[in-house]
Coordinates of N, CA and C in Angstrom, one line a residue:
M651 N -132.7 125.8 9.1 CA -132.5 126.9 10.4 C -132.9 128.3 8.9
T652 N -133.4 129.1 9.3 CA -133.3 130.5 8.6 C -132.8 131.3 8.6
G653 N -132.4 132.3 7.9 CA -131.4 133.3 7.7 C -131.2 133.9 9.5
E654 N -132.3 134.6 9.6 CA -131.9 135.1 11.0 C -131.5 134.5 12.1
S655 N -131.9 132.9 11.8 CA -131.4 131.9 13.1 C -129.8 132.1 13.2
L656 N -129.4 131.9 11.6 CA -128.4 131.4 11.5 C -127.3 132.8 12.3
G657 N -128.2 134.0 11.6 CA -127.5 135.4 12.1 C -127.1 135.3 13.2
N658 N -128.2 135.2 14.2 CA -127.9 135.0 15.4 C -126.8 134.0 15.8
V659 N -126.5 133.0 15.3 CA -125.4 132.1 15.6 C -124.1 132.8 15.2
L660 N -124.2 133.7 14.3 CA -122.6 133.9 13.9 C -122.4 135.3 14.7
A661 N -123.4 135.8 15.5 CA -122.7 136.6 16.2 C -121.5 136.5 17.2
P662 N -122.2 135.4 18.0 CA -120.8 135.1 19.1 C -119.8 134.4 18.6
L663 N -120.0 133.9 17.5 CA -118.6 133.3 16.5 C -117.5 134.4 16.5
N664 N -118.7 135.7 15.6 CA -118.1 136.6 15.4 C -116.7 137.4 16.5
A665 N -117.5 137.5 18.1 CA -116.8 137.9 18.9 C -116.0 137.0 19.1
S666 N -115.8 135.8 18.9 CA -115.1 134.8 19.2 C -113.7 134.7 18.1
L667 N -114.0 134.9 17.6 CA -112.9 135.3 16.4 C -112.3 136.5 16.5
N668 N -112.9 137.5 17.0 CA -112.0 138.8 17.2 C -111.2 138.6 18.3
L669 N -111.4 137.5 19.6 CA -110.7 137.5 20.7 C -109.9 137.0 20.4
A670 N -110.2 135.6 19.0 CA -109.4 134.8 18.8 C -107.7 135.5 18.0
S671 N -107.9 136.4 17.4 CA -106.8 137.2 17.1 C -106.4 138.1 17.5
T672 N -107.0 138.9 18.4 CA -106.4 139.5 20.1 C -105.3 138.6 20.3
L673 N -105.7 137.7 20.6 CA -105.0 136.9 21.3 C -103.6 136.2 21.0
F674 N -103.8 136.1 19.5 CA -102.6 135.5 18.6 C -101.8 137.3 18.3
L675 N -102.3 138.3 18.5 CA -101.7 139.3 18.0 C -101.0 139.8 19.9
V676 N -101.4 139.3 20.8 CA -100.6 139.3 22.1 C -99.3 138.5 22.4
A677 N -99.9 137.4 21.6 CA -98.8 136.3 21.8 C -97.7 136.7 20.7
G678 N -98.2 137.3 19.3 CA -97.0 137.2 18.7 C -96.1 138.4 19.2
F679 N -97.0 139.6 19.9 CA -95.8 140.3 20.1 C -95.1 140.0 21.2
R680 N -95.5 139.3 21.9 CA -94.7 138.5 23.2 C -93.6 137.8 22.3
F681 N -94.0 137.1 21.3 CA -92.8 135.7 20.5 C -92.0 137.0 20.2
V682 N -92.0 137.8 19.5 CA -91.2 139.0 18.7 C -89.9 139.8 19.6
K683 N -90.7 140.0 20.8 CA -90.0 140.4 22.0 C -88.8 139.4 22.5
G684 N -89.2 138.3 22.1 CA -88.4 137.0 23.0 C -87.5 136.5 21.9
K685 N -87.7 137.1 20.6 CA -86.4 136.6 19.3 C -87.2 135.2 18.7
A686 N -88.1 135.0 19.1 CA -88.7 133.6 18.5 C -89.5 133.9 17.7
I687 N -88.9 134.3 16.6 CA -89.6 134.6 15.1 C -90.5 133.8 14.3
D688 N -90.2 132.2 14.3 CA -91.0 131.8 13.8 C -92.3 131.9 14.8
R689 N -92.0 131.3 15.8 CA -93.6 131.5 16.7 C -94.4 132.8 16.4
H690 N -93.5 134.1 16.0 CA -94.2 135.1 15.8 C -95.0 135.3 14.7
R691 N -94.3 134.4 13.4 CA -94.9 134.7 12.1 C -96.0 133.9 12.3
R692 N -96.3 132.5 12.6 CA -97.1 131.9 13.0 C -98.4 132.3 13.6
A693 N -97.8 133.3 14.8 CA -99.0 133.6 15.4 C -99.5 135.0 14.7
M694 N -98.9 135.6 13.9 CA -99.5 137.0 13.1 C -100.2 136.4 12.2
L695 N -99.7 135.1 11.6 CA -101.0 134.3 10.5 C -102.1 134.0 11.1
G696 N -102.1 133.6 12.1 CA -103.5 133.3 13.1 C -104.2 134.3 13.4
A697 N -103.4 135.6 13.6 CA -104.8 136.4 13.9 C -104.7 137.0 12.3
V698 N -104.5 137.1 11.3 CA -104.8 137.4 10.1 C -106.2 136.4 9.5
A699 N -105.9 135.7 10.1 CA -106.6 134.4 9.3 C -108.0 134.1 10.0
A700 N -108.0 134.6 11.2 CA -109.1 135.2 12.4 C -109.8 136.3 11.9
S701 N -109.1 137.1 11.8 CA -109.7 138.4 11.0 C -110.2 138.3 9.7
G702 N -109.7 137.6 9.0 CA -110.4 137.4 7.5 C -111.6 136.4 7.8
L703 N -111.8 135.1 8.6 CA -112.9 134.7 9.2 C -114.1 135.4 9.8
F704 N -113.4 136.3 10.4 CA -114.6 137.6 11.1 C -115.1 137.9 9.8
L705 N -114.2 138.5 9.4 CA -114.5 139.3 8.1 C -116.1 139.2 7.1
T706 N -115.2 137.4 6.9 CA -116.4 136.8 5.9 C -117.5 136.6 6.7
F707 N -117.7 136.0 7.9 CA -118.6 136.1 9.2 C -119.7 137.3 9.3
Y708 N -119.1 138.1 9.2 CA -119.7 139.6 9.8 C -120.1 139.6 8.6
L709 N -119.9 139.9 7.3 CA -120.5 139.9 6.1 C -121.9 139.5 5.6
L710 N -121.5 137.9 5.6 CA -122.7 136.7 5.9 C -123.7 137.5 6.6
R711 N -123.6 137.6 7.9 CA -124.4 138.1 9.4 C -125.3 139.1 8.3
I712 N -124.8 140.3 7.8 CA -125.1 141.3 7.5 C -126.4 141.0 6.4
Y713 N -125.8 140.3 5.8 CA -126.4 140.0 4.4 C -127.9 138.9 4.5
L714 N -127.7 138.2 5.8 CA -128.5 137.3 6.1 C -130.0 138.3 7.0
T715 N -129.2 138.9 7.9 CA -130.1 139.9 8.8 C -130.2 141.1 8.7
G716 N -129.3 142.0 7.8 CA -129.5 143.2 7.6 C -129.1 144.3 8.7
T717 N -129.0 145.2 8.2 CA -128.3 145.9 9.1 C -129.5 146.1 10.9
H718 N -129.3 146.7 11.6 CA -129.3 147.2 13.0 C -129.4 148.2 13.4
R719 N -130.6 149.0 14.0 CA -130.7 150.1 14.5 C -130.2 150.4 16.1
F720 N -129.5 151.4 16.3 CA -129.3 151.3 17.3 C -130.5 152.3 18.3
A721 N -131.0 151.4 19.6 CA -132.7 151.7 20.3 C -132.5 153.1 21.3
G722 N -130.8 153.5 21.1 CA -130.5 154.4 22.3 C -131.2 155.8 21.6
E723 N -131.1 157.0 22.5 CA -131.5 158.4 22.0 C -130.2 159.4 22.4
G724 N -130.4 160.6 22.1 CA -129.4 161.7 22.4 C -128.3 161.3 22.5
L725 N -127.1 161.8 23.9 CA -126.2 161.1 24.0 C -125.5 160.0 23.3
A726 N -126.1 159.0 24.2 CA -125.8 157.9 24.2 C -125.9 157.6 22.5
K727 N -126.7 157.8 21.3 CA -126.7 157.7 20.2 C -125.8 158.3 19.6
A728 N -125.1 159.4 19.7 CA -124.2 160.4 19.3 C -123.3 159.3 19.5
V729 N -122.7 159.2 20.5 CA -121.8 158.4 21.0 C -121.5 157.4 20.3
Y730 N -122.5 156.4 20.4 CA -122.7 155.3 19.3 C -122.1 155.6 17.6
L731 N -122.5 156.6 17.0 CA -122.4 157.0 16.1 C -121.1 157.4 15.6
G732 N -120.3 158.2 16.6 CA -119.1 158.2 16.5 C -118.4 157.1 16.2
I733 N -118.1 156.6 17.5 CA -117.3 155.3 17.2 C -117.6 154.3 16.1
L734 N -119.0 154.4 16.0 CA -119.5 153.4 14.2 C -118.5 154.1 13.5
F735 N -118.5 155.4 13.5 CA -118.3 155.8 11.7 C -116.8 155.8 12.1
S736 N -116.1 156.3 13.3 CA -114.9 156.2 13.4 C -114.4 154.6 12.9
H737 N -114.7 153.4 13.5 CA -114.7 152.0 12.9 C -114.9 151.9 12.0
M738 N -115.9 151.9 11.2 CA -115.6 151.9 9.6 C -114.6 152.7 9.2
T739 N -114.5 153.7 9.4 CA -113.6 154.3 8.6 C -111.9 153.2 8.4
L740 N -111.8 153.0 9.7 CA -110.5 152.5 10.5 C -110.5 151.1 9.9
A741 N -111.9 149.9 9.7 CA -112.1 149.2 8.9 C -111.5 149.0 7.7
L742 N -111.8 150.1 6.6 CA -112.1 150.5 5.5 C -110.5 150.3 5.0
V743 N -109.5 151.3 5.9 CA -108.4 152.0 6.0 C -107.5 150.8 5.9
I744 N -107.5 149.7 6.9 CA -106.5 148.8 7.3 C -106.5 147.5 6.2
V745 N -107.6 147.4 5.5 CA -107.5 146.3 4.5 C -106.4 146.4 3.7
P746 N -106.2 147.6 3.0 CA -105.2 147.7 2.0 C -103.7 148.0 2.7
L747 N -103.8 148.0 4.0 CA -102.6 147.9 5.2 C -102.0 146.5 5.0
V748 N -103.0 145.9 5.9 CA -102.7 144.6 5.9 C -102.2 144.0 4.6
L749 N -102.7 144.0 3.9 CA -102.7 143.4 2.4 C -101.2 143.6 2.0
R750 N -100.9 145.0 2.0 CA -99.1 145.1 1.7 C -98.4 144.8 2.9
L751 N -98.6 144.2 3.9 CA -98.1 143.9 5.0 C -97.7 142.3 4.8
L752 N -98.8 141.5 4.7 CA -98.4 140.2 4.4 C -97.8 140.3 2.8
Y753 N -97.7 141.1 2.1 CA -97.0 140.7 0.8 C -95.5 140.7 1.2
L754 N -95.1 141.9 1.7 CA -93.9 142.4 2.2 C -93.5 141.3 3.2
A755 N -93.9 140.6 4.0 CA -93.3 139.7 4.7 C -93.5 138.3 3.9
W756 N -94.3 138.0 2.9 CA -93.8 137.2 2.0 C -92.7 137.2 1.5
R757 N -92.7 138.7 0.9 CA -91.2 138.6 -0.1 C -89.7 138.8 0.8
S758 N -90.2 138.7 2.3 CA -89.2 138.8 3.5 C -88.7 140.3 3.8
R759 N -89.0 141.1 3.3 CA -89.0 142.4 3.2 C -89.6 143.2 4.4
Y760 N -88.7 143.2 5.4 CA -88.7 143.5 7.0 C -88.2 144.9 7.3

């Protein structure tokens, strides 16, 4: 299997991991509202695990296939780039916040 073909397999896997993370977050929200704290904790750990796997496979995909250019032009490209840059900024900012959150949860500092 070539790097390109493996990268193409990773794209739907990454989408599935994002979906799984979202479902874990929604479930965790419902659990904490229902005072099911242990289930909430497990759902949040599932969300972090799915997100961590997503990040790993996303970086592997970029390594294998390189970056991809947006084919659109004009307004579509401007909107795309605006969303892309805000997404990249938020992705960088969230990593230390999640690590801090995990540390505080580990120490039972709610």
